[in-house]
XYZ file of C-alpha atoms in Angstrom:
412
model
C 33.590 13.093 4.086
C 30.677 12.015 6.263
C 27.884 10.034 4.707
C 24.227 10.685 5.421
C 21.399 8.245 4.805
C 18.683 9.503 2.490
C 15.481 7.682 1.541
C 14.238 8.201 -1.997
C 10.646 7.611 -2.972
C 9.365 7.230 -6.494
C 5.873 8.688 -6.941
C 3.879 7.446 -9.906
C 1.295 9.607 -11.701
C -1.958 9.631 -9.740
C -4.138 7.634 -12.125
C -1.548 5.506 -13.863
C 0.216 3.186 -11.430
C -1.444 0.086 -12.880
C 0.030 0.847 -16.296
C 3.638 1.085 -15.114
C 6.291 -1.553 -14.602
C 9.792 -1.478 -13.161
C 12.485 -2.078 -15.738
C 15.481 -1.795 -13.436
C 16.756 -0.651 -10.073
C 19.744 1.687 -10.052
C 22.210 1.700 -7.160
C 24.749 4.432 -6.470
C 27.566 3.534 -4.059
C 29.750 6.178 -2.469
C 32.958 4.350 -1.640
C 35.066 4.090 1.493
C 34.772 7.226 3.637
C 37.014 9.656 1.865
C 39.891 7.301 1.141
C 42.207 8.387 -1.717
C 41.241 7.052 -5.109
C 37.603 6.538 -4.201
C 34.929 6.212 -6.876
C 31.156 6.545 -6.827
C 29.935 3.399 -8.616
C 26.709 3.060 -10.600
C 25.037 -0.305 -11.079
C 21.782 -1.653 -12.514
C 19.622 -4.599 -11.511
C 17.465 -5.858 -14.386
C 13.980 -6.752 -13.182
C 13.376 -9.195 -16.042
C 16.560 -11.278 -16.207
C 17.609 -10.784 -12.554
C 21.135 -9.689 -13.428
C 23.325 -6.903 -12.013
C 25.982 -4.907 -13.863
C 28.027 -1.765 -13.205
C 27.754 0.945 -15.856
C 29.682 3.994 -14.602
C 32.316 5.047 -12.107
C 32.983 8.645 -11.103
C 35.816 9.945 -8.883
C 34.294 10.866 -5.519
C 33.748 9.613 -2.005
C 30.041 9.877 -1.224
C 26.521 9.948 -2.613
C 23.209 10.861 -1.018
C 20.438 10.853 -3.590
C 19.214 9.413 -6.871
C 15.920 9.552 -8.732
C 14.896 8.166 -12.137
C 12.065 9.091 -14.468
C 11.495 8.377 -18.139
C 14.787 6.429 -18.403
C 16.765 9.426 -17.166
C 18.693 9.183 -13.883
C 19.688 12.109 -11.686
C 22.126 11.588 -8.822
C 24.900 13.235 -6.863
C 28.486 12.076 -6.643
C 30.337 14.129 -4.032
C 29.654 17.790 -4.857
C 28.280 17.317 -8.379
C 24.855 16.407 -9.777
C 24.949 13.983 -12.716
C 22.437 13.068 -15.401
C 22.505 9.621 -17.078
C 20.587 8.124 -19.981
C 19.419 4.712 -18.746
C 18.506 3.465 -22.219
C 22.187 3.397 -23.243
C 23.811 3.867 -19.794
C 25.810 6.951 -20.663
C 26.546 10.142 -18.771
C 24.709 13.078 -20.336
C 25.457 16.136 -18.228
C 26.587 17.417 -14.849
C 26.443 20.554 -12.720
C 28.411 21.468 -9.567
C 26.284 21.476 -6.416
C 27.433 20.960 -2.838
C 25.266 19.608 -0.041
C 22.672 17.424 -1.775
C 20.461 15.689 0.781
C 17.514 14.576 -1.369
C 16.031 15.025 -4.863
C 12.580 15.084 -6.410
C 11.360 15.311 -10.006
C 8.252 17.415 -10.533
C 6.925 18.600 -13.897
C 9.929 19.962 -15.812
C 11.917 20.518 -12.604
C 14.638 18.697 -10.759
C 14.361 19.979 -7.187
C 17.301 19.405 -4.881
C 16.922 19.547 -1.112
C 20.212 20.751 0.379
C 21.701 20.566 3.847
C 24.261 22.920 5.340
C 25.416 19.928 7.400
C 26.645 18.553 4.053
C 28.359 21.862 3.172
C 25.524 23.402 1.160
C 25.535 27.192 0.960
C 21.994 27.316 2.367
C 19.059 25.053 3.190
C 16.804 26.507 0.496
C 15.652 23.962 -2.105
C 17.233 24.641 -5.491
C 15.233 24.218 -8.697
C 16.931 23.032 -11.883
C 15.530 22.531 -15.368
C 15.463 18.739 -15.627
C 16.273 18.831 -19.345
C 19.172 21.325 -19.373
C 20.270 21.341 -15.688
C 20.154 25.138 -15.803
C 19.365 26.732 -12.438
C 15.835 28.158 -12.355
C 15.924 29.529 -8.821
C 15.532 28.683 -5.152
C 12.524 28.280 -2.869
C 12.537 30.729 0.046
C 11.397 30.065 3.585
C 13.715 27.227 4.651
C 16.400 27.777 7.281
C 17.035 24.175 8.308
C 18.206 21.100 6.347
C 15.648 19.473 4.045
C 15.077 15.835 4.976
C 12.697 14.614 2.255
C 10.425 15.898 -0.519
C 7.497 14.400 -2.386
C 5.256 15.699 -5.174
C 1.510 15.308 -4.685
C -0.597 16.706 -7.501
C 0.466 20.337 -8.074
C 2.336 20.752 -4.775
C 5.633 19.726 -3.263
C 5.600 18.563 0.361
C 8.895 19.085 2.205
C 9.888 17.580 5.558
C 12.267 19.471 7.845
C 12.965 20.086 11.534
C 13.918 22.961 13.789
C 17.441 22.441 15.183
C 18.027 19.638 12.694
C 20.991 17.574 13.794
C 22.097 14.815 11.422
C 24.004 11.890 12.878
C 27.557 11.774 11.583
C 28.267 8.101 12.308
C 26.406 4.872 11.478
C 23.551 4.222 11.799
C 22.774 7.501 10.077
C 19.624 9.393 11.003
C 18.148 12.433 12.639
C 18.075 13.006 16.370
C 17.659 15.709 19.033
C 15.203 17.724 16.926
C 12.687 19.859 18.776
C 9.851 20.494 16.295
C 8.931 18.848 13.001
C 7.380 20.565 9.992
C 5.920 19.690 6.611
C 5.945 22.662 4.252
C 3.722 22.952 1.181
C 5.221 24.508 -1.964
C 3.154 25.418 -5.017
C 4.696 23.954 -8.161
C 2.848 26.543 -10.218
C 4.930 29.449 -8.883
C 7.626 27.676 -6.777
C 6.724 29.498 -3.573
C 6.026 28.157 -0.099
C 2.305 28.292 0.634
C 2.199 27.202 4.279
C 3.823 25.195 7.062
C 2.162 22.290 8.834
C 3.486 22.498 12.419
C 3.829 18.972 13.807
C 5.042 20.172 17.193
C 7.378 18.241 19.481
C 5.627 14.929 18.717
C 6.695 15.283 15.087
C 10.335 15.977 15.880
C 12.863 14.234 13.685
C 10.552 13.851 10.696
C 12.834 12.150 8.239
C 10.954 10.626 5.283
C 7.576 10.894 3.550
C 5.284 8.440 1.742
C 1.925 8.939 0.036
C -1.119 6.675 -0.144
C -2.707 7.923 -3.360
C -5.829 5.737 -3.024
C -6.857 7.139 0.362
C -5.043 10.461 -0.185
C -3.007 10.247 3.000
C 0.496 11.629 3.458
C 2.680 9.844 6.012
C 5.848 11.022 7.695
C 8.264 9.041 9.897
C 9.277 10.930 13.040
C 12.642 9.519 14.109
C 12.991 11.427 17.384
C 9.647 10.237 18.764
C 9.184 6.905 16.913
C 5.811 7.997 15.610
C 3.995 8.561 12.332
C 2.569 11.793 11.008
C -0.703 11.143 9.165
C -2.114 13.971 7.045
C -5.562 13.396 5.539
C -6.115 15.367 2.335
C -9.878 14.849 2.448
C -10.321 16.509 5.848
C -7.178 18.644 5.949
C -6.407 17.265 9.417
C -3.276 15.567 10.682
C -2.624 13.212 13.566
C 0.502 11.871 15.244
C 0.429 8.144 15.967
C 2.968 6.341 18.208
C 4.275 3.189 16.544
C 5.515 1.637 19.801
C 8.671 0.514 18.034
C 12.300 1.500 18.398
C 13.139 2.622 14.867
C 10.351 4.564 13.108
C 12.701 6.504 10.863
C 12.239 5.560 7.211
C 9.181 5.069 5.006
C 9.598 3.106 1.779
C 6.217 3.240 0.041
C 2.631 1.987 0.023
C 1.237 -1.241 -1.398
C -2.479 -1.839 -0.855
C -3.244 -1.320 2.827
C 0.403 -1.707 3.824
C 2.855 1.091 4.529
C 6.431 -0.213 4.406
C 9.055 1.267 6.711
C 11.683 0.636 9.385
C 9.226 -0.153 12.161
C 11.238 -2.890 13.851
C 14.585 -2.788 15.583
C 16.379 -4.703 12.822
C 14.946 -4.468 9.340
C 11.849 -3.495 7.358
C 8.276 -3.893 8.554
C 4.701 -3.075 7.543
C 1.995 -0.847 8.996
C -1.755 -1.217 8.470
C -3.104 2.008 6.981
C -6.726 1.212 7.816
C -5.956 -0.142 11.273
C -3.281 2.362 12.349
C -1.190 -0.472 13.756
C 1.870 -2.623 13.098
C 1.269 -5.627 10.849
C 4.775 -7.062 11.074
C 7.825 -5.408 12.592
C 10.411 -7.267 10.522
C 9.201 -8.475 7.127
C 12.855 -8.518 6.130
C 15.633 -8.420 8.706
C 19.022 -6.826 8.255
C 21.060 -3.704 8.945
C 19.980 -1.913 5.776
C 21.318 1.549 4.973
C 18.976 2.304 2.086
C 15.729 0.757 0.850
C 12.895 1.417 -1.562
C 9.625 -0.336 -2.420
C 8.437 -1.119 -5.931
C 4.837 -0.034 -5.347
C 3.561 -1.921 -8.416
C 4.967 -5.388 -7.720
C 5.638 -5.233 -3.949
C 9.342 -5.926 -4.411
C 11.768 -4.515 -1.843
C 15.256 -3.286 -2.770
C 17.594 -2.791 0.185
C 21.329 -2.190 0.494
C 23.777 -3.029 3.241
C 27.436 -2.227 3.821
C 30.116 -2.053 6.498
C 31.308 1.187 4.807
C 34.844 -0.031 4.138
C 34.961 -3.534 2.615
C 31.667 -4.489 0.929
C 28.264 -3.306 -0.231
C 25.314 -5.455 -1.307
C 21.959 -4.984 -2.998
C 19.234 -7.308 -1.689
C 16.108 -7.910 -3.789
C 13.149 -9.290 -1.850
C 10.218 -10.465 -3.949
C 7.084 -12.089 -2.490
C 7.251 -14.726 -5.234
C 10.971 -15.484 -5.542
C 13.960 -16.417 -3.437
C 15.788 -13.281 -2.186
C 18.699 -12.238 -4.413
C 21.936 -10.566 -3.333
C 24.441 -8.725 -5.552
C 27.695 -6.933 -4.805
C 27.040 -3.276 -5.704
C 29.947 -1.282 -4.241
C 30.902 0.056 -0.819
C 28.412 2.413 0.863
C 25.457 2.053 -1.556
C 23.418 4.926 -0.159
C 21.087 5.713 -3.056
C 18.567 3.601 -4.979
C 16.251 4.698 -7.782
C 13.607 2.696 -9.641
C 13.262 3.138 -13.398
C 9.580 2.710 -14.307
C 8.225 2.497 -17.837
C 4.704 2.404 -19.188
C 3.218 -0.918 -20.324
C 1.978 0.014 -23.779
C -0.929 -1.969 -25.166
C -2.178 -3.770 -22.065
C -5.176 -1.489 -21.685
C -6.381 -1.401 -25.287
C -9.912 -2.330 -24.210
C -10.131 0.346 -21.520
C -11.879 3.613 -22.239
C -9.414 6.437 -22.700
C -9.917 9.148 -20.144
C -8.192 12.112 -21.776
C -9.221 14.092 -24.879
C -6.481 15.544 -27.056
C -6.751 17.444 -30.307
C -6.081 17.585 -33.154
C -5.808 13.818 -33.490
C -4.134 12.890 -35.829
C -1.612 15.631 -35.121
C 1.216 17.132 -37.165
C 2.872 19.397 -34.600
C 1.152 21.066 -31.629
C -1.137 18.908 -29.477
C -3.626 20.377 -27.001
C -4.971 18.582 -23.904
C -7.549 20.905 -22.333
C -7.073 21.638 -18.592
C -3.942 19.470 -18.316
C -1.264 20.674 -15.885
C 1.449 18.672 -17.660
C 1.737 16.418 -20.702
C 3.993 13.391 -21.210
C 4.406 11.485 -24.482
C 5.538 7.836 -24.725
C 6.414 5.843 -27.832
C 5.327 2.255 -28.518
C 8.351 0.893 -26.635
C 7.330 2.613 -23.410
C 10.044 5.272 -23.678
C 9.183 8.831 -22.751
C 9.898 11.051 -25.747
C 8.243 14.316 -24.690
C 7.326 16.344 -21.610
C 5.855 19.790 -21.147
C 4.324 21.760 -18.287
C 0.910 23.057 -19.333
C -1.742 21.792 -21.716
C 0.112 22.125 -25.049
C 3.073 20.124 -26.360
C 5.003 20.272 -29.641
C 5.302 16.891 -31.410
C 6.932 18.192 -34.598
C 10.298 16.586 -33.768
C 8.798 13.084 -33.406
C 8.597 10.460 -36.122
C 5.189 9.606 -37.554
C 3.328 6.895 -35.685
C 1.219 6.097 -32.631
C 2.022 7.564 -29.208
C 0.580 7.430 -25.711
C -0.190 10.802 -24.139
C -0.205 10.863 -20.322
C -1.445 13.808 -18.241
C -2.608 14.453 -14.689
C -6.129 13.865 -16.055
C -5.505 10.413 -17.550
C -4.256 8.952 -20.821
C -5.087 8.664 -24.510
C -3.534 7.589 -27.813
C -2.624 10.000 -30.579
C -1.391 9.523 -34.124
C 1.469 11.727 -35.336
C 1.446 12.329 -39.109
């Protein structure tokens, strides 16, 4: 089975990134190119004690995507999607699905971007209920493989190309595409609203990243070694040559720096305000997958020869780089964020919820979604809309997080 490189980006709630911390990085390794007896191996790097341990192994010979949220991990192992509980490292559920290229969590949905190159039945994104893994439906209007997806406010932005051709041998990527597109999907009704035509200059758009401070969406155009830059304030987009040989993957934004594969051998940085390269190779290496912790500016990158070894490299600006054996072909990484409860006790709380104290139903006026966290930073409730039922929770204090901000509530 051929393996395809997929970049996975974790998007934090718009107003809450300062209150989140990474607990662990999860790696998923796909094994040795379809050899008999292969296993997809799951491992965890602990951010606090700098250790690495394996916690699951599933028969299969490839993986493409993983995403974590609220201590729940979603991933694919061969032609199945799996759900893990990262608080106890156990497998919770699974559902058959062939052709996973990328995944995104949005509201109560797990949205899977498929690719017919990977034997999917179609290229239409499939929407699952993230709690039950029941199929909700598909999103029409996509005839070519989905390369990446990212939630921004109440919309999903999807990157794809006309005549998408996905490289079948290392180094994996996209090439020979004629026109790039970013499609906008409403998360309120799961329908495509419009296409942003990037033209030939945007061919090979492969990954997306979002600067939430300046409200700019970036895309990496592999076929033309350029960046797509979409400004939400003006509604305009521009295509900027990077003048490098490998503008294929974007890893995330930290301050004024956009991390990506801008150099010929490794990970570099791009100045958002200056529209120029800061450093082509911040970290050098033939990485097959990488992700940026956008809170602490820590890079996680994997490397492998696809038949004998696979390593996770952790690059921190304050510590010596760490390397751990994580299984052959580690092609998916997900970061498990949790909320830092109590550090902002002196800050004014920006969201009003009632009744407070509450016995069962809690209302947050005008909220699009509501999350509830306990005092240990674990997410214990989620609901699309402005009302959530707390009747199944134990009495005590909870943090309520919405698209509008945060507040504390007492459950009695």
